[in-house]
């Protein structure tokens, strides 16, 4: 079996430098454990889970694998410290964050043996979290499906590598061995993929929805601000098109309605939602409309990715969706990526002759 030893594999204790990102409603125990058992790093997505659901998901994942795995959290959530305590108590190996956690939270996790890996979208943010003690960073280019801005991975990755000396994991546009070999050539310690893992046989996304993804081309995604007020790459659908052409009043009304549904579904109190909103307001430059829309997002994603209702939901996606046409298992996917990367690295090395 092909093996690539990098600072990431050594830091986390995994076999292959391949990370499955934490995707809301997608990265549950089954997908996370399947990735871990295949030698990669699976990450549970907890932002769409209540605390009790996260506790159950961690326990279920530990039943399905004895390999290292991670949990992705919102650093600005009102119960973030409690969730970190859960990770420490349960021996979870990695804590990943969409927004950078504060110094004291990083220190507490590290002191208890948890590897801290924030996701960032600019070199200056990587420098900041590195100075706070982060063990590694995931850097996602504009090709990805997150909120990291429009700079392409081919430029964002080297800018971050030049700025910090901690392991850098490349995300945005990766799906095969060519990408892994290229990322390692840049100096990255591994790659992270979302859409590619969503489109596996181990993913719990309904098959009908997976077929929606597989039918799409490279031009079939939109970076929308109408989903949650932040740049968010999604598949082009009738709903997304209508959101893009909707006025602010209509969009805000729909968002407020879905935010109320999210509150009912999670059992959150209004005081907790307001507290989270205040934290989001303090941590960035979002308007209150954007904050309400952020609570709207989980319901739109759930409708599409869990309930399979593509007319009422949105389908988060990286631009890479246009390159995918199959549904391998996590084991098949990771094995093929690593084997192909090794061949390509060897082929490049042979050029020196």
mmCIF file of C-alpha atoms in Angstrom:
data_model
loop_
_atom_site.group_PDB
_atom_site.id
_atom_site.type_symbol
_atom_site.label_atom_id
_atom_site.label_comp_id
_atom_site.label_asym_id
_atom_site.label_seq_id
_atom_site.Cartn_x
_atom_site.Cartn_y
_atom_site.Cartn_z
ATOM 1 C CA UNK A 1 0.000 0.000 0.000
ATOM 2 C CA UNK A 2 1.247 3.496 -0.869
ATOM 3 C CA UNK A 3 2.045 5.753 2.079
ATOM 4 C CA UNK A 4 2.891 9.450 2.177
ATOM 5 C CA UNK A 5 4.389 10.686 5.443
ATOM 6 C CA UNK A 6 3.819 14.396 6.056
ATOM 7 C CA UNK A 7 3.688 16.784 9.048
ATOM 8 C CA UNK A 8 -0.100 16.271 9.055
ATOM 9 C CA UNK A 9 0.037 12.475 9.299
ATOM 10 C CA UNK A 10 2.578 12.743 12.112
ATOM 11 C CA UNK A 11 0.685 15.492 13.966
ATOM 12 C CA UNK A 12 -2.652 13.661 13.992
ATOM 13 C CA UNK A 13 -1.529 10.034 13.799
ATOM 14 C CA UNK A 14 -3.304 9.186 10.550
ATOM 15 C CA UNK A 15 -2.075 7.041 7.680
ATOM 16 C CA UNK A 16 -2.806 9.330 4.723
ATOM 17 C CA UNK A 17 -2.679 13.159 4.373
ATOM 18 C CA UNK A 18 -6.334 13.401 3.328
ATOM 19 C CA UNK A 19 -8.997 15.237 5.349
ATOM 20 C CA UNK A 20 -12.785 15.001 5.042
ATOM 21 C CA UNK A 21 -14.113 18.405 6.040
ATOM 22 C CA UNK A 22 -16.939 19.011 8.492
ATOM 23 C CA UNK A 23 -20.067 19.568 6.380
ATOM 24 C CA UNK A 24 -23.330 20.387 8.132
ATOM 25 C CA UNK A 25 -25.912 17.575 7.811
ATOM 26 C CA UNK A 26 -23.394 15.493 5.828
ATOM 27 C CA UNK A 27 -20.428 14.712 8.096
ATOM 28 C CA UNK A 28 -22.085 12.413 10.596
ATOM 29 C CA UNK A 29 -20.646 9.374 12.370
ATOM 30 C CA UNK A 30 -20.931 7.078 9.328
ATOM 31 C CA UNK A 31 -18.946 9.254 6.918
ATOM 32 C CA UNK A 32 -16.458 10.393 9.566
ATOM 33 C CA UNK A 33 -15.726 6.838 10.708
ATOM 34 C CA UNK A 34 -15.501 5.548 7.132
ATOM 35 C CA UNK A 35 -12.871 8.202 6.371
ATOM 36 C CA UNK A 36 -10.955 7.402 9.541
ATOM 37 C CA UNK A 37 -11.022 3.658 8.841
ATOM 38 C CA UNK A 38 -9.671 4.376 5.347
ATOM 39 C CA UNK A 39 -6.649 6.093 6.895
ATOM 40 C CA UNK A 40 -7.718 9.731 6.478
ATOM 41 C CA UNK A 41 -8.960 12.293 8.970
ATOM 42 C CA UNK A 42 -12.751 12.389 9.227
ATOM 43 C CA UNK A 43 -14.334 15.429 10.846
ATOM 44 C CA UNK A 44 -17.788 15.487 12.420
ATOM 45 C CA UNK A 45 -19.792 18.651 11.692
ATOM 46 C CA UNK A 46 -21.343 19.834 14.950
ATOM 47 C CA UNK A 47 -22.664 23.300 14.046
ATOM 48 C CA UNK A 48 -26.023 21.771 13.084
ATOM 49 C CA UNK A 49 -26.106 19.576 16.199
ATOM 50 C CA UNK A 50 -27.321 20.316 19.692
ATOM 51 C CA UNK A 51 -24.867 19.531 22.461
ATOM 52 C CA UNK A 52 -26.676 16.265 23.227
ATOM 53 C CA UNK A 53 -26.621 15.303 19.539
ATOM 54 C CA UNK A 54 -22.888 15.986 19.385
ATOM 55 C CA UNK A 55 -22.335 13.841 22.471
ATOM 56 C CA UNK A 56 -24.253 10.984 20.837
ATOM 57 C CA UNK A 57 -22.446 11.471 17.503
ATOM 58 C CA UNK A 58 -19.018 11.285 19.160
ATOM 59 C CA UNK A 59 -20.027 8.103 20.990
ATOM 60 C CA UNK A 60 -21.365 6.548 17.770
ATOM 61 C CA UNK A 61 -18.211 7.460 15.832
ATOM 62 C CA UNK A 62 -16.065 5.847 18.532
ATOM 63 C CA UNK A 63 -18.148 2.685 18.145
ATOM 64 C CA UNK A 64 -17.469 2.654 14.393
ATOM 65 C CA UNK A 65 -13.731 3.401 14.474
ATOM 66 C CA UNK A 66 -10.751 3.285 16.800
ATOM 67 C CA UNK A 67 -8.805 5.691 14.577
ATOM 68 C CA UNK A 68 -8.282 9.431 15.179
ATOM 69 C CA UNK A 69 -11.083 11.768 14.082
ATOM 70 C CA UNK A 70 -12.071 15.377 14.592
ATOM 71 C CA UNK A 71 -15.029 17.615 15.378
ATOM 72 C CA UNK A 72 -15.746 20.923 13.649
ATOM 73 C CA UNK A 73 -17.256 23.627 15.851
ATOM 74 C CA UNK A 74 -18.319 27.233 15.754
ATOM 75 C CA UNK A 75 -15.921 29.158 17.942
ATOM 76 C CA UNK A 76 -18.546 31.884 18.473
ATOM 77 C CA UNK A 77 -21.255 29.481 19.707
ATOM 78 C CA UNK A 78 -22.400 30.226 23.241
ATOM 79 C CA UNK A 79 -21.689 26.632 24.328
ATOM 80 C CA UNK A 80 -18.293 26.330 22.580
ATOM 81 C CA UNK A 81 -16.402 25.883 25.900
ATOM 82 C CA UNK A 82 -18.793 23.081 26.901
ATOM 83 C CA UNK A 83 -18.290 21.368 23.526
ATOM 84 C CA UNK A 84 -14.525 21.641 23.923
ATOM 85 C CA UNK A 85 -14.819 19.985 27.331
ATOM 86 C CA UNK A 86 -16.701 17.136 25.639
ATOM 87 C CA UNK A 87 -13.902 16.665 23.106
ATOM 88 C CA UNK A 88 -11.320 16.573 25.878
ATOM 89 C CA UNK A 89 -13.362 14.149 27.957
ATOM 90 C CA UNK A 90 -13.988 11.798 25.022
ATOM 91 C CA UNK A 91 -10.404 11.872 23.725
ATOM 92 C CA UNK A 92 -11.295 13.384 20.336
ATOM 93 C CA UNK A 93 -8.029 13.990 18.488
ATOM 94 C CA UNK A 94 -8.782 17.148 16.483
ATOM 95 C CA UNK A 95 -10.845 20.290 17.048
ATOM 96 C CA UNK A 96 -11.447 22.226 13.830
ATOM 97 C CA UNK A 97 -13.052 25.648 13.662
ATOM 98 C CA UNK A 98 -14.635 27.721 10.904
ATOM 99 C CA UNK A 99 -13.905 30.889 12.883
ATOM 100 C CA UNK A 100 -10.726 31.160 14.928
ATOM 101 C CA UNK A 101 -11.127 30.259 18.604
ATOM 102 C CA UNK A 102 -9.624 32.601 21.173
ATOM 103 C CA UNK A 103 -6.210 32.020 22.734
ATOM 104 C CA UNK A 104 -7.527 30.613 26.008
ATOM 105 C CA UNK A 105 -9.690 28.008 24.251
ATOM 106 C CA UNK A 106 -6.784 26.937 22.027
ATOM 107 C CA UNK A 107 -4.530 26.646 25.068
ATOM 108 C CA UNK A 108 -7.058 24.556 26.984
ATOM 109 C CA UNK A 109 -7.507 22.141 24.083
ATOM 110 C CA UNK A 110 -3.775 21.819 23.468
ATOM 111 C CA UNK A 111 -3.005 21.315 27.149
ATOM 112 C CA UNK A 112 -5.371 18.353 27.053
ATOM 113 C CA UNK A 113 -3.896 16.752 23.938
ATOM 114 C CA UNK A 114 -6.391 18.009 21.350
ATOM 115 C CA UNK A 115 -4.929 19.199 18.031
ATOM 116 C CA UNK A 116 -6.383 22.605 17.042
ATOM 117 C CA UNK A 117 -6.937 23.240 13.318
ATOM 118 C CA UNK A 118 -8.832 26.416 12.316
ATOM 119 C CA UNK A 119 -9.930 27.054 8.730
ATOM 120 C CA UNK A 120 -8.729 30.365 7.303
ATOM 121 C CA UNK A 121 -9.098 32.314 4.085
ATOM 122 C CA UNK A 122 -6.145 34.709 4.161
ATOM 123 C CA UNK A 123 -2.473 34.666 5.114
ATOM 124 C CA UNK A 124 -2.981 37.318 7.805
ATOM 125 C CA UNK A 125 -5.552 35.111 9.516
ATOM 126 C CA UNK A 126 -3.143 32.177 9.419
ATOM 127 C CA UNK A 127 -0.460 34.319 11.063
ATOM 128 C CA UNK A 128 -2.902 35.335 13.792
ATOM 129 C CA UNK A 129 -4.084 31.833 14.697
ATOM 130 C CA UNK A 130 -0.508 30.509 14.523
ATOM 131 C CA UNK A 131 0.539 33.170 17.036
ATOM 132 C CA UNK A 132 -2.324 32.041 19.245
ATOM 133 C CA UNK A 133 -1.041 28.469 19.228
ATOM 134 C CA UNK A 134 -3.002 26.710 16.470
ATOM 135 C CA UNK A 135 -1.305 23.436 15.504
ATOM 136 C CA UNK A 136 -2.193 23.615 11.786
ATOM 137 C CA UNK A 137 -4.555 25.432 9.445
ATOM 138 C CA UNK A 138 -6.884 24.469 6.623
ATOM 139 C CA UNK A 139 -6.689 27.048 3.841
ATOM 140 C CA UNK A 140 -9.594 27.012 1.399
ATOM 141 C CA UNK A 141 -9.467 28.770 -1.955
ATOM 142 C CA UNK A 142 -12.402 30.288 -3.797
ATOM 143 C CA UNK A 143 -13.127 27.026 -5.631
ATOM 144 C CA UNK A 144 -14.423 25.572 -2.359
ATOM 145 C CA UNK A 145 -17.899 25.825 -0.903
ATOM 146 C CA UNK A 146 -17.129 27.868 2.199
ATOM 147 C CA UNK A 147 -16.987 31.506 3.209
ATOM 148 C CA UNK A 148 -13.324 32.066 2.463
ATOM 149 C CA UNK A 149 -13.455 34.566 -0.391
ATOM 150 C CA UNK A 150 -12.633 34.478 -4.062
ATOM 151 C CA UNK A 151 -8.849 34.015 -4.179
ATOM 152 C CA UNK A 152 -7.988 30.771 -5.990
ATOM 153 C CA UNK A 153 -6.223 27.975 -4.120
ATOM 154 C CA UNK A 154 -3.212 28.238 -6.455
ATOM 155 C CA UNK A 155 -2.501 31.717 -5.078
ATOM 156 C CA UNK A 156 -3.946 31.518 -1.576
ATOM 157 C CA UNK A 157 -2.031 28.357 -0.668
ATOM 158 C CA UNK A 158 1.488 29.665 -1.408
ATOM 159 C CA UNK A 159 0.684 32.988 0.272
ATOM 160 C CA UNK A 160 -0.191 31.128 3.488
ATOM 161 C CA UNK A 161 2.769 28.747 3.211
ATOM 162 C CA UNK A 162 5.076 31.760 2.984
ATOM 163 C CA UNK A 163 3.497 33.342 6.061
ATOM 164 C CA UNK A 164 3.504 30.524 8.666
ATOM 165 C CA UNK A 165 5.637 27.581 9.700
ATOM 166 C CA UNK A 166 2.874 25.290 10.988
ATOM 167 C CA UNK A 167 1.369 22.525 8.789
ATOM 168 C CA UNK A 168 -0.947 23.901 6.112
ATOM 169 C CA UNK A 169 -3.756 21.737 4.696
ATOM 170 C CA UNK A 170 -4.958 22.772 1.251
ATOM 171 C CA UNK A 171 -8.673 22.852 0.400
ATOM 172 C CA UNK A 172 -10.715 24.078 -2.549
ATOM 173 C CA UNK A 173 -10.724 22.183 -5.838
ATOM 174 C CA UNK A 174 -9.165 18.880 -4.734
ATOM 175 C CA UNK A 175 -10.569 15.502 -5.743
ATOM 176 C CA UNK A 176 -7.788 13.169 -6.980
ATOM 177 C CA UNK A 177 -4.122 12.166 -6.796
ATOM 178 C CA UNK A 178 -3.045 14.979 -9.086
ATOM 179 C CA UNK A 179 -4.343 17.522 -6.612
ATOM 180 C CA UNK A 180 -2.678 15.850 -3.635
ATOM 181 C CA UNK A 181 0.662 15.655 -5.467
ATOM 182 C CA UNK A 182 0.368 19.296 -6.479
ATOM 183 C CA UNK A 183 -0.511 20.437 -2.949
ATOM 184 C CA UNK A 184 2.448 18.526 -1.501
ATOM 185 C CA UNK A 185 4.678 20.099 -4.172
ATOM 186 C CA UNK A 186 3.562 23.548 -3.050
ATOM 187 C CA UNK A 187 4.600 22.596 0.486
ATOM 188 C CA UNK A 188 1.215 21.710 1.978
ATOM 189 C CA UNK A 189 0.967 18.887 4.497
ATOM 190 C CA UNK A 190 -2.150 17.392 2.924
ATOM 191 C CA UNK A 191 -5.479 18.164 1.286
ATOM 192 C CA UNK A 192 -8.996 18.598 2.641
ATOM 193 C CA UNK A 193 -12.081 17.812 0.572
ATOM 194 C CA UNK A 194 -15.790 18.350 1.130
ATOM 195 C CA UNK A 195 -17.774 17.795 -2.058
ATOM 196 C CA UNK A 196 -15.655 14.777 -3.044
ATOM 197 C CA UNK A 197 -16.536 13.064 0.268
ATOM 198 C CA UNK A 198 -20.178 14.130 0.019
ATOM 199 C CA UNK A 199 -20.245 12.172 -3.239
ATOM 200 C CA UNK A 200 -19.214 8.794 -1.810
ATOM 201 C CA UNK A 201 -21.228 5.686 -1.056
ATOM 202 C CA UNK A 202 -20.558 6.280 2.664
ATOM 203 C CA UNK A 203 -22.258 9.688 2.593
ATOM 204 C CA UNK A 204 -25.775 9.797 4.035
ATOM 205 C CA UNK A 205 -26.986 12.323 1.463
ATOM 206 C CA UNK A 206 -30.003 10.864 -0.429
ATOM 207 C CA UNK A 207 -29.079 9.127 -3.679
ATOM 208 C CA UNK A 208 -31.442 11.356 -5.644
ATOM 209 C CA UNK A 209 -29.528 14.401 -4.399
ATOM 210 C CA UNK A 210 -26.176 12.816 -5.214
ATOM 211 C CA UNK A 211 -27.396 12.362 -8.775
ATOM 212 C CA UNK A 212 -28.216 16.094 -8.863
ATOM 213 C CA UNK A 213 -24.564 16.795 -8.036
ATOM 214 C CA UNK A 214 -23.168 14.266 -10.518
ATOM 215 C CA UNK A 215 -25.162 15.836 -13.342
ATOM 216 C CA UNK A 216 -23.515 19.240 -12.857
ATOM 217 C CA UNK A 217 -20.670 20.840 -14.788
ATOM 218 C CA UNK A 218 -17.935 23.294 -13.848
ATOM 219 C CA UNK A 219 -20.205 26.285 -14.508
ATOM 220 C CA UNK A 220 -23.140 24.983 -12.467
ATOM 221 C CA UNK A 221 -22.425 26.618 -9.115
ATOM 222 C CA UNK A 222 -23.068 30.138 -7.841
ATOM 223 C CA UNK A 223 -21.363 32.076 -5.066
ATOM 224 C CA UNK A 224 -24.402 33.544 -3.365
ATOM 225 C CA UNK A 225 -24.776 36.056 -0.555
ATOM 226 C CA UNK A 226 -28.525 35.497 -0.370
ATOM 227 C CA UNK A 227 -28.246 32.180 1.478
ATOM 228 C CA UNK A 228 -26.748 33.442 4.731
ATOM 229 C CA UNK A 229 -25.414 36.893 3.999
ATOM 230 C CA UNK A 230 -21.881 35.614 3.433
ATOM 231 C CA UNK A 231 -20.319 34.276 0.214
ATOM 232 C CA UNK A 232 -21.491 30.662 -0.059
ATOM 233 C CA UNK A 233 -20.957 28.423 -3.109
ATOM 234 C CA UNK A 234 -24.042 26.356 -3.957
ATOM 235 C CA UNK A 235 -25.434 24.420 -6.895
ATOM 236 C CA UNK A 236 -27.567 26.410 -9.297
ATOM 237 C CA UNK A 237 -31.211 25.555 -8.586
ATOM 238 C CA UNK A 238 -34.535 27.318 -9.116
ATOM 239 C CA UNK A 239 -34.532 28.285 -5.419
ATOM 240 C CA UNK A 240 -31.024 29.753 -5.604
ATOM 241 C CA UNK A 241 -31.943 31.656 -8.762
ATOM 242 C CA UNK A 242 -35.038 33.071 -7.061
ATOM 243 C CA UNK A 243 -33.014 34.006 -3.955
ATOM 244 C CA UNK A 244 -30.442 35.759 -6.131
ATOM 245 C CA UNK A 245 -33.172 37.877 -7.708
ATOM 246 C CA UNK A 246 -35.172 38.485 -4.526
ATOM 247 C CA UNK A 247 -35.271 41.812 -2.735
ATOM 248 C CA UNK A 248 -33.840 42.270 0.739
ATOM 249 C CA UNK A 249 -37.241 42.462 2.438
ATOM 250 C CA UNK A 250 -38.472 39.174 0.963
ATOM 251 C CA UNK A 251 -35.181 37.421 1.686
ATOM 252 C CA UNK A 252 -35.100 38.691 5.261
ATOM 253 C CA UNK A 253 -38.676 37.559 5.914
ATOM 254 C CA UNK A 254 -37.915 34.053 4.643
ATOM 255 C CA UNK A 255 -34.715 33.952 6.683
ATOM 256 C CA UNK A 256 -36.502 34.969 9.879
ATOM 257 C CA UNK A 257 -39.101 32.235 9.318
ATOM 258 C CA UNK A 258 -36.397 29.589 8.859
ATOM 259 C CA UNK A 259 -34.440 30.889 11.848
ATOM 260 C CA UNK A 260 -37.565 30.267 13.952
ATOM 261 C CA UNK A 261 -37.762 26.702 12.574
ATOM 262 C CA UNK A 262 -34.075 26.151 13.404
ATOM 263 C CA UNK A 263 -34.717 27.306 16.982
ATOM 264 C CA UNK A 264 -37.615 24.846 17.329
ATOM 265 C CA UNK A 265 -35.646 21.980 15.784
ATOM 266 C CA UNK A 266 -32.577 22.404 18.005
ATOM 267 C CA UNK A 267 -34.496 23.265 21.152
ATOM 268 C CA UNK A 268 -32.428 26.432 21.511
ATOM 269 C CA UNK A 269 -33.852 29.230 23.619
ATOM 270 C CA UNK A 270 -34.288 32.670 22.085
ATOM 271 C CA UNK A 271 -31.778 33.934 24.645
ATOM 272 C CA UNK A 272 -29.176 31.497 23.286
ATOM 273 C CA UNK A 273 -29.856 32.568 19.703
ATOM 274 C CA UNK A 274 -29.508 36.221 20.690
ATOM 275 C CA UNK A 275 -26.323 35.465 22.623
ATOM 276 C CA UNK A 276 -24.877 33.646 19.584
ATOM 277 C CA UNK A 277 -25.941 36.558 17.404
ATOM 278 C CA UNK A 278 -24.206 39.065 19.659
ATOM 279 C CA UNK A 279 -21.042 36.940 19.548
ATOM 280 C CA UNK A 280 -21.192 36.829 15.743
ATOM 281 C CA UNK A 281 -21.744 40.601 15.648
ATOM 282 C CA UNK A 282 -18.731 41.155 17.896
ATOM 283 C CA UNK A 283 -16.463 38.755 15.974
ATOM 284 C CA UNK A 284 -17.058 40.247 12.533
ATOM 285 C CA UNK A 285 -18.713 42.913 10.472
ATOM 286 C CA UNK A 286 -22.042 41.167 9.848
ATOM 287 C CA UNK A 287 -25.267 43.133 9.930
ATOM 288 C CA UNK A 288 -28.200 41.877 11.996
ATOM 289 C CA UNK A 289 -29.870 40.830 8.738
ATOM 290 C CA UNK A 290 -26.863 38.635 7.925
ATOM 291 C CA UNK A 291 -26.939 37.156 11.421
ATOM 292 C CA UNK A 292 -30.621 36.222 11.071
ATOM 293 C CA UNK A 293 -29.802 34.734 7.670
ATOM 294 C CA UNK A 294 -27.015 32.655 9.260
ATOM 295 C CA UNK A 295 -29.643 30.923 11.391
ATOM 296 C CA UNK A 296 -31.657 30.405 8.195
ATOM 297 C CA UNK A 297 -28.874 28.459 6.462
ATOM 298 C CA UNK A 298 -29.080 25.183 8.432
ATOM 299 C CA UNK A 299 -32.734 24.766 7.487
ATOM 300 C CA UNK A 300 -32.084 25.375 3.784
ATOM 301 C CA UNK A 301 -29.202 22.890 3.832
ATOM 302 C CA UNK A 302 -31.220 20.328 5.783
ATOM 303 C CA UNK A 303 -34.073 20.460 3.273
ATOM 304 C CA UNK A 304 -31.699 19.657 0.424
ATOM 305 C CA UNK A 305 -29.051 17.417 1.957
ATOM 306 C CA UNK A 306 -31.149 15.447 4.447
ATOM 307 C CA UNK A 307 -34.718 15.563 3.202
ATOM 308 C CA UNK A 308 -33.771 15.500 -0.481
ATOM 309 C CA UNK A 309 -36.086 18.426 -1.241
ATOM 310 C CA UNK A 310 -34.027 20.336 -3.786
ATOM 311 C CA UNK A 311 -36.904 22.696 -4.504
ATOM 312 C CA UNK A 312 -37.036 23.957 -0.913
ATOM 313 C CA UNK A 313 -33.374 23.647 -0.003
ATOM 314 C CA UNK A 314 -29.905 24.652 -1.094
ATOM 315 C CA UNK A 315 -27.075 22.291 -2.000
ATOM 316 C CA UNK A 316 -23.668 23.484 -0.828
ATOM 317 C CA UNK A 317 -20.944 22.556 -3.297
ATOM 318 C CA UNK A 318 -17.408 23.218 -4.344
ATOM 319 C CA UNK A 319 -16.703 24.076 -7.957
ATOM 320 C CA UNK A 320 -15.037 20.658 -8.212
ATOM 321 C CA UNK A 321 -18.505 19.099 -8.574
ATOM 322 C CA UNK A 322 -18.086 19.513 -12.339
ATOM 323 C CA UNK A 323 -15.196 17.016 -12.302
ATOM 324 C CA UNK A 324 -16.983 14.221 -10.448
ATOM 325 C CA UNK A 325 -18.915 11.350 -12.006
ATOM 326 C CA UNK A 326 -18.809 8.454 -9.523
ATOM 327 C CA UNK A 327 -19.649 7.423 -5.947
ATOM 328 C CA UNK A 328 -16.717 5.428 -4.544
ATOM 329 C CA UNK A 329 -16.461 4.310 -0.934
ATOM 330 C CA UNK A 330 -14.155 6.347 1.298
ATOM 331 C CA UNK A 331 -11.694 3.447 1.257
ATOM 332 C CA UNK A 332 -11.682 3.291 -2.546
ATOM 333 C CA UNK A 333 -11.401 7.060 -2.818
ATOM 334 C CA UNK A 334 -8.484 7.533 -0.437
ATOM 335 C CA UNK A 335 -6.596 4.477 -1.712
ATOM 336 C CA UNK A 336 -6.866 5.699 -5.318
ATOM 337 C CA UNK A 337 -5.909 9.286 -4.466
ATOM 338 C CA UNK A 338 -2.795 8.281 -2.535
ATOM 339 C CA UNK A 339 -1.692 5.666 -5.082
ATOM 340 C CA UNK A 340 -2.073 8.137 -7.939
ATOM 341 C CA UNK A 341 -0.283 10.887 -6.006
ATOM 342 C CA UNK A 342 2.686 8.591 -5.336
ATOM 343 C CA UNK A 343 2.921 7.695 -9.040
ATOM 344 C CA UNK A 344 2.861 11.352 -10.041
ATOM 345 C CA UNK A 345 5.442 12.351 -7.436
ATOM 346 C CA UNK A 346 7.715 9.552 -8.658
ATOM 347 C CA UNK A 347 7.188 10.641 -12.274
ATOM 348 C CA UNK A 348 8.159 14.215 -11.430
ATOM 349 C CA UNK A 349 11.212 13.023 -9.504
ATOM 350 C CA UNK A 350 12.289 11.022 -12.567
ATOM 351 C CA UNK A 351 12.459 14.244 -14.592
ATOM 352 C CA UNK A 352 15.697 15.079 -12.798
ATOM 353 C CA UNK A 353 17.419 12.244 -14.638
#
